[in-house]
Every structure is written in C-alpha cells, then in structure tokens.
Amino acid sequence: MALKNDRFIRALLKQPVDCTPVWMMRQAGRYLPEYRETRAKAGDFLSLCKNTDLATEVTLQPLRRYDFDAAILFSDILTIPDVMGLGLYFSEGEGPKFKKVVRCEKDVADLHAIKTETDLDYVVNAVRSIHSALGGSVPLIGFSGSPWTLATYMVEGQSTKDFRHVKTMAYNTPEIMHALLDKLATAVTEYLNAQIVAGAEVVQIFDTWGGVLSTAAYQEFSLNYMKKIVQGLTRERDGQKIPVILFTKNGGLWLENIADSGADALGLDWTIDIGIARERVGGKVALQGNMDPAMLFANAKRIQSEVKSILGSFGDHPGHVFNLGHGITPNVSPDAVKTFVDSVHELSRR
C-alpha cells in the first residue's frame, strides 16, 4: 500500500521533503478527553492495550484532531517482561509494577522464551488493525523498549530513582546481567520484526534509562544490545525501506557512538541543541526531536518561537523529524498541541 503522506519516512532516510514532518511521543494519551473516555470504557490501561478495537481507536484519535505525519502503535514497553512470566500490573498513580522480579541466575533462566505471534498476539493484531484503518494515510510506527530499559523494570520490579538493584547486578555480576540482556535482545528483535510483518513502516527503540549509566556501562549494557537488535531487524518490506530510530533519553554525550549503531535516525531529548547534534553526527543519521515537553504549557506565541528556534538551529538540511524531547504530559491543553503541530509545518514550509 503506497503511502499518501510519506514525508516522515523521507525525512528519516534524509530525502527532500516539502516541510518538516512532526509526530509526538505519547500522542495518544491522557491530554485528550476522547482518550480518557475510551480508557474509562476499557477499565484500565492494560485492558485498553489488549483490546484491538480500542487500541486502534486511541491510536487514531490524535490523527483526527491534528495533522501528524505518523501514527504510533498504542501499547506499552513492558509487554515483553509481562509475557516472560513476571506479571505486569499498574497501581493507580504509581506506574508499572511486577509480581516477580529478576535478581539471580535462576530468575533469568526461568524467564519464558516468547513467541510474539502467539504470546503477544494482541500487539500484532493491533498493528494489523491500525495499519488497515490508516489506509496508507500516514506511516505507522512500531516500537519496543531497549533491553537495558526493560531490564531496569524487571530487576527493580517497578519504577526507581536510584537504580540500586539493576546497577548492583550489572557491576557485581555482569555475567547474569548479560544473560538477561541477551534474552531480551533476542525477544525485542523478534517482537519488532513481527510488528513490521504486521504493517509497521518504521520502528523505534525506546532506551528510556540508558542515560543513567556511565559512558563505559552505557556501551556495555545498553548500546551493544541495541546494535544487536538493529542488525537483526527486517529493514525492507515490499521494496520499501523500514527505518529504525534509536532514542536514548539523556544520551547526548554519546551521539557519535549511537550514530554508528546502524540505525537510520536518533531521537534527541531537549538537553542538547539540535544544531550541535547535527554537526556532531555529520549527516550520518537523521535526527528526531527535540522540544521540551513543558514548552506546551507556554502560550501560543512562545510555542511558535521555540519551534522556529529549533528549526533554525537544525538549518536547511535533510533529515529532521520534529518531535518533543520526551512524551507529552497529561495536563497539556489540546489547543497547545495544535499550535505546535501547525507551527512546525507552516514555519518549515517557509
């Protein structure tokens, strides 16, 4: 199916575009009243992810309101640890938690090997359903968490501020950590390839917690495994290239290394100037980002000036996808998002 709007894909492949494409991490989310209504109907977040019709509905909701250049699968990064036998659940106001944690060699050995088509059929079904519903209007992004990010939740058992257990495992018993990361890299590769077969035209790896590591530990425990995944991904389907985006939050220190990963594009958070980032990677990869999500609490004029500033910093070069530097937060006004999206298109056309 030929895409009616392919500027997102073209930008990721550093090809000319008529204006800078834009999408937003967590674009299907709690800032939209229609999302909150659908989530209430589902009962809870996981039930929403697992209901094909409702997951399709919330993926499409932001595209009905805004001129986004891509849709992103509605799911969660912790689907893989859940089916590996850890029992994912969400406590209201506390984020994700697991019934079981991974702390020793036996825990790693006991993790279930997964087959995406059967164990995570609800994700694959959602990709197929969303792809069909989009009808080629814009590309669909599939995604996964990085092995290191998944491991942090699996070892800690929940969100953490100090990463005590996962870093203790990495530094004291690296062989156990590598065994865990290796299993996860294999699972993530299969998971993303299944999404590509089902209809995802782009895939993104979210390395949310790579930036908490030291430089040496980042290479060893995070980047090496993302490289392994990139090497194992299906990069073409029906004659179309499938671009891969890597996003390490707080990864600005290591852009040159990440650019050598084999990915087509790097996601940037808001802590680095995008023009400096572009100079550092030397046109090797496209860049995605990178407005501070909190800028959406500013007035329309300030949002427009920030968009203009980021576009100006990147300059008149191919390979820019506009995005926030992390996911949109729930209390943002839907009107601010319209200002943001329209400003990207209008200002970049000029």
Coordinates of C-alpha atoms in Angstrom, one line a residue:
M1 CA 0.0 0.0 0.0
A2 CA 1.6 3.3 -1.2
L3 CA 1.6 6.0 1.5
K4 CA -0.3 9.2 0.7
N5 CA 1.9 11.1 3.1
D6 CA 5.4 9.7 3.2
R7 CA 7.4 12.8 4.4
F8 CA 8.1 11.2 7.8
I9 CA 9.8 8.2 6.0
R10 CA 11.6 10.5 3.6
A11 CA 13.0 12.6 6.4
L12 CA 14.2 9.5 8.3
L13 CA 16.0 8.5 5.1
K14 CA 17.4 12.0 4.7
Q15 CA 15.5 12.7 1.4
P16 CA 14.0 16.0 0.5
V17 CA 10.6 16.9 2.0
D18 CA 8.1 19.8 1.4
C19 CA 8.0 20.6 5.1
T20 CA 9.4 19.1 8.3
P21 CA 7.3 16.1 9.5
V22 CA 6.1 16.0 13.0
W23 CA 4.7 13.4 15.5
M24 CA 4.7 13.3 19.2
M25 CA 5.8 10.7 21.7
R26 CA 2.7 9.6 23.7
Q27 CA 0.5 11.4 21.1
A28 CA -2.4 9.1 22.0
G29 CA -2.7 9.9 25.7
R30 CA -4.4 11.5 28.7
Y31 CA -4.2 15.1 27.5
L32 CA -7.0 14.1 25.1
P33 CA -10.6 14.0 26.6
E34 CA -11.6 11.3 24.0
Y35 CA -8.6 9.1 25.1
R36 CA -9.7 9.4 28.8
E37 CA -13.2 8.4 27.8
T38 CA -12.0 5.3 25.8
R39 CA -9.7 4.3 28.6
A40 CA -12.5 4.5 31.1
K41 CA -14.6 2.3 28.8
A42 CA -11.7 -0.3 28.8
G43 CA -11.5 -0.3 32.6
D44 CA -7.7 0.0 32.9
F45 CA -4.6 0.7 30.9
L46 CA -3.6 -2.9 30.2
S47 CA -7.2 -3.8 29.1
L48 CA -7.0 -0.9 26.7
C49 CA -3.7 -2.2 25.2
K50 CA -5.2 -5.7 24.9
N51 CA -8.4 -4.7 23.2
T52 CA -7.7 -4.5 19.4
D53 CA -10.7 -2.2 18.6
L54 CA -10.0 0.2 21.5
A55 CA -6.2 0.3 20.9
T56 CA -6.9 1.1 17.2
E57 CA -9.4 3.8 18.3
V58 CA -7.0 5.6 20.6
T59 CA -4.1 5.4 18.1
L60 CA -6.4 7.2 15.5
Q61 CA -7.8 9.8 17.9
P62 CA -4.9 12.3 17.7
L63 CA -4.8 12.0 13.9
R64 CA -8.4 13.1 13.7
R65 CA -7.5 16.3 15.6
Y66 CA -4.1 17.1 14.3
D67 CA -2.1 17.0 11.1
F68 CA 0.5 14.5 12.4
D69 CA 2.8 12.8 9.9
A70 CA 2.8 9.4 11.6
A71 CA 0.7 7.2 13.9
I72 CA 2.4 5.2 16.7
L73 CA 1.1 1.9 17.9
F74 CA -0.8 2.2 21.2
S75 CA 0.9 -0.3 23.5
D76 CA 3.4 -0.4 26.4
I77 CA 7.1 -1.1 26.5
L78 CA 6.6 -3.7 29.3
T79 CA 4.6 -6.2 27.2
I80 CA 7.7 -8.5 26.8
P81 CA 8.6 -8.8 30.5
D82 CA 4.9 -9.4 31.2
V83 CA 4.7 -12.5 29.0
M84 CA 8.1 -13.7 30.2
G85 CA 6.3 -14.5 33.4
L86 CA 6.8 -11.5 35.6
G87 CA 3.1 -10.5 35.9
L88 CA 2.8 -6.8 34.9
Y89 CA 0.2 -4.7 36.7
F90 CA -0.5 -1.0 37.2
S91 CA -1.2 0.7 40.5
E92 CA -3.2 3.8 40.2
G93 CA -0.9 6.8 40.4
E94 CA 2.2 4.6 40.9
G95 CA 3.1 3.4 37.5
P96 CA 4.0 -0.2 36.4
K97 CA 4.9 -3.0 38.8
F98 CA 5.8 -6.7 38.5
K99 CA 4.6 -9.5 40.7
K100 CA 8.0 -11.2 40.3
V101 CA 11.5 -9.7 40.0
V102 CA 14.7 -10.9 38.4
R103 CA 17.6 -10.9 40.8
C104 CA 19.7 -14.0 40.3
E105 CA 20.9 -16.5 37.7
K106 CA 17.9 -18.8 38.3
D107 CA 15.5 -15.9 37.8
V108 CA 17.0 -15.3 34.3
A109 CA 16.9 -19.0 33.4
D110 CA 13.2 -19.2 34.5
L111 CA 12.1 -16.5 32.1
H112 CA 9.8 -17.8 29.4
A113 CA 11.0 -17.8 25.9
I114 CA 8.4 -15.9 23.9
K115 CA 6.8 -16.3 20.5
T116 CA 5.4 -12.9 19.5
E117 CA 2.7 -14.2 17.2
T118 CA 1.1 -16.2 20.0
D119 CA 2.3 -14.7 23.3
L120 CA 1.8 -11.1 22.1
D121 CA -0.9 -11.7 19.6
Y122 CA -2.8 -8.7 20.9
V123 CA 0.0 -6.4 19.9
V124 CA 0.4 -7.9 16.4
N125 CA -3.4 -7.8 16.0
A126 CA -3.4 -4.1 17.0
V127 CA -0.7 -3.3 14.4
R128 CA -2.7 -5.1 11.6
S129 CA -5.9 -3.3 12.6
I130 CA -4.3 0.1 12.9
H131 CA -2.4 -0.3 9.6
S132 CA -5.6 -1.3 7.9
A133 CA -7.6 1.6 9.5
L134 CA -4.9 4.1 8.4
G135 CA -5.3 3.0 4.8
G136 CA -1.9 4.4 3.9
S137 CA -2.7 7.9 5.0
V138 CA 0.4 8.1 7.2
P139 CA 3.1 5.6 8.3
L140 CA 2.6 3.5 11.4
I141 CA 5.4 3.4 14.0
G142 CA 6.0 0.1 15.9
F143 CA 8.2 0.2 19.0
S144 CA 9.8 -1.6 21.9
G145 CA 11.8 -0.8 25.0
S146 CA 15.5 -1.3 24.8
P147 CA 16.9 -4.4 26.6
W148 CA 18.6 -2.2 29.3
T149 CA 15.3 -0.3 29.9
L150 CA 13.3 -3.5 30.2
A151 CA 15.9 -5.0 32.5
T152 CA 15.7 -2.0 34.9
Y153 CA 12.0 -2.6 35.4
M154 CA 12.4 -6.4 35.6
V155 CA 15.2 -6.2 38.2
E156 CA 13.8 -3.3 40.3
G157 CA 10.2 -4.6 40.0
Q158 CA 8.9 -1.1 39.4
S159 CA 10.0 2.5 38.6
T160 CA 13.0 3.6 40.5
K161 CA 15.0 6.7 41.3
D162 CA 18.3 5.2 42.3
F163 CA 18.6 2.0 40.1
R164 CA 20.2 0.3 43.0
H165 CA 19.3 -3.4 42.2
V166 CA 19.9 -3.2 38.5
K167 CA 23.2 -1.4 38.8
T168 CA 24.3 -3.8 41.5
M169 CA 23.6 -6.7 39.2
A170 CA 25.4 -5.0 36.3
Y171 CA 28.6 -4.2 38.4
N172 CA 28.7 -7.2 40.7
T173 CA 27.5 -10.0 38.5
P174 CA 27.8 -8.7 34.9
E175 CA 27.5 -12.3 33.6
I176 CA 24.0 -12.5 34.9
M177 CA 23.1 -9.1 33.5
H178 CA 24.5 -10.0 30.1
A179 CA 22.5 -13.3 30.1
L180 CA 19.3 -11.2 30.8
L181 CA 20.1 -8.6 28.2
D182 CA 20.9 -11.2 25.6
K183 CA 17.5 -12.9 26.2
L184 CA 15.8 -9.5 25.9
A185 CA 17.7 -8.5 22.7
T186 CA 16.5 -11.8 21.1
A187 CA 12.9 -11.2 22.2
V188 CA 12.9 -7.5 21.1
T189 CA 14.3 -8.4 17.7
E190 CA 11.5 -10.9 17.1
Y191 CA 8.9 -8.6 18.5
L192 CA 9.8 -5.7 16.3
N193 CA 10.1 -8.0 13.2
A194 CA 6.6 -9.3 13.9
Q195 CA 5.3 -5.7 14.1
I196 CA 7.0 -5.0 10.7
V197 CA 5.4 -8.1 9.1
A198 CA 2.0 -6.9 10.5
G199 CA 2.3 -3.5 8.9
A200 CA 4.7 -1.2 10.9
E201 CA 6.5 1.1 8.4
V202 CA 9.0 2.4 11.0
V203 CA 10.2 1.1 14.3
Q204 CA 11.6 2.9 17.3
I205 CA 13.6 1.6 20.3
F206 CA 12.9 3.5 23.5
D207 CA 16.0 3.5 25.7
T208 CA 14.4 5.5 28.5
W209 CA 17.0 4.6 31.1
G210 CA 20.3 4.3 29.1
G211 CA 21.2 7.8 30.2
V212 CA 21.5 6.8 33.9
L213 CA 24.7 4.7 33.1
S214 CA 28.3 5.8 33.0
T215 CA 29.9 6.1 29.5
A216 CA 31.6 2.7 29.7
A217 CA 28.5 1.0 31.2
Y218 CA 26.2 2.6 28.5
Q219 CA 28.3 1.0 25.7
E220 CA 28.4 -2.4 27.5
F221 CA 24.9 -2.8 28.8
S222 CA 22.7 -0.6 26.5
L223 CA 24.2 0.4 23.2
N224 CA 25.8 -3.0 22.4
Y225 CA 22.4 -4.7 22.7
M226 CA 20.6 -2.1 20.7
K227 CA 23.2 -2.6 17.9
K228 CA 22.5 -6.3 18.0
I229 CA 18.8 -5.7 17.6
V230 CA 19.3 -3.2 14.7
Q231 CA 21.4 -5.9 12.9
G232 CA 18.7 -8.5 13.3
L233 CA 15.8 -6.3 12.1
T234 CA 13.9 -6.6 8.8
R235 CA 15.0 -3.4 7.0
E236 CA 12.9 -3.8 3.9
R237 CA 9.3 -4.9 3.1
D238 CA 7.7 -5.0 -0.3
G239 CA 10.5 -2.9 -1.7
Q240 CA 10.2 -0.2 0.9
K241 CA 12.9 0.5 3.4
I242 CA 11.9 0.2 7.1
P243 CA 13.7 3.0 9.0
V244 CA 14.9 2.4 12.6
I245 CA 15.0 5.1 15.2
L246 CA 17.0 4.8 18.5
F247 CA 16.1 7.1 21.4
T248 CA 18.3 7.2 24.5
K249 CA 17.0 9.7 27.0
N250 CA 19.9 11.8 28.3
G251 CA 22.1 10.2 25.6
G252 CA 23.5 13.4 24.2
L253 CA 27.0 12.6 25.5
W254 CA 27.2 9.6 23.2
L255 CA 25.7 10.7 19.9
E256 CA 28.7 9.7 17.8
N257 CA 28.6 6.2 19.2
I258 CA 24.8 5.9 18.7
A259 CA 25.1 7.2 15.2
D260 CA 27.4 4.2 14.4
S261 CA 24.7 1.7 15.6
G262 CA 23.3 1.1 12.1
A263 CA 20.0 3.0 12.9
D264 CA 18.6 5.5 10.4
A265 CA 17.7 8.1 13.0
L266 CA 18.5 9.2 16.6
G267 CA 15.9 10.7 18.9
L268 CA 17.1 13.6 21.0
D269 CA 15.9 14.8 24.3
W270 CA 15.7 18.6 25.0
T271 CA 19.0 18.9 26.8
I272 CA 21.1 19.2 23.6
D273 CA 20.9 21.8 20.9
I274 CA 19.8 20.1 17.7
G275 CA 22.2 22.1 15.5
I276 CA 25.2 21.0 17.6
A277 CA 23.9 17.4 17.5
R278 CA 23.7 17.6 13.7
E279 CA 27.3 18.8 13.4
R280 CA 28.5 16.0 15.7
V281 CA 26.8 13.2 13.8
G282 CA 27.9 14.8 10.5
G283 CA 24.8 13.8 8.5
K284 CA 25.3 10.1 9.2
V285 CA 21.8 9.8 10.6
A286 CA 18.6 11.7 10.6
L287 CA 17.6 13.4 13.9
Q288 CA 14.3 13.4 15.7
G289 CA 13.4 16.0 18.3
N290 CA 13.6 17.9 20.4
M291 CA 11.3 20.5 22.1
D292 CA 11.0 20.4 25.9
P293 CA 7.5 18.8 26.5
A294 CA 7.0 21.5 29.2
M295 CA 7.0 24.1 26.4
L296 CA 3.5 23.0 25.6
F297 CA 2.4 24.8 28.9
A298 CA 3.6 28.1 27.4
N299 CA 1.4 30.5 25.4
A300 CA 0.9 30.1 21.6
K301 CA 3.4 32.8 20.7
R302 CA 6.1 31.2 22.9
I303 CA 5.5 27.7 21.4
Q304 CA 5.8 29.2 17.9
S305 CA 9.1 30.9 18.7
E306 CA 10.5 27.7 20.2
V307 CA 9.5 25.7 17.1
K308 CA 11.1 28.4 14.9
S309 CA 14.3 28.3 17.0
I310 CA 14.7 24.5 16.8
L311 CA 14.0 24.6 13.0
G312 CA 16.6 27.4 12.6
S313 CA 19.2 25.5 14.7
F314 CA 18.8 22.4 12.6
G315 CA 19.0 24.5 9.4
D316 CA 18.2 23.8 5.8
H317 CA 19.4 20.2 5.8
P318 CA 17.6 16.9 5.1
G319 CA 16.9 14.5 7.9
H320 CA 14.9 16.3 10.6
V321 CA 11.7 14.9 12.2
F322 CA 10.2 17.3 14.7
N323 CA 9.1 15.8 18.0
L324 CA 9.2 16.5 21.7
G325 CA 12.3 15.6 23.6
H326 CA 10.2 13.1 25.6
G327 CA 6.5 12.2 25.9
I328 CA 3.7 14.8 26.2
T329 CA 2.5 15.2 29.8
P330 CA -1.2 14.6 30.7
N331 CA -2.1 18.2 31.7
V332 CA -1.3 19.9 28.4
S333 CA -4.1 21.7 26.6
P334 CA -5.1 20.1 23.3
D335 CA -5.1 23.6 21.8
A336 CA -1.3 23.9 22.6
V337 CA -0.7 20.7 20.6
K338 CA -2.5 22.2 17.6
T339 CA -0.3 25.3 17.8
F340 CA 2.8 23.1 18.0
V341 CA 1.9 20.8 15.0
D342 CA 0.7 23.6 12.8
S343 CA 3.7 25.8 13.6
V344 CA 6.2 23.0 12.6
H345 CA 4.5 22.6 9.2
E346 CA 4.0 26.3 8.5
L347 CA 7.4 27.6 9.6
S348 CA 9.3 24.8 7.9
R349 CA 7.4 25.4 4.6
R350 CA 8.7 29.0 4.6

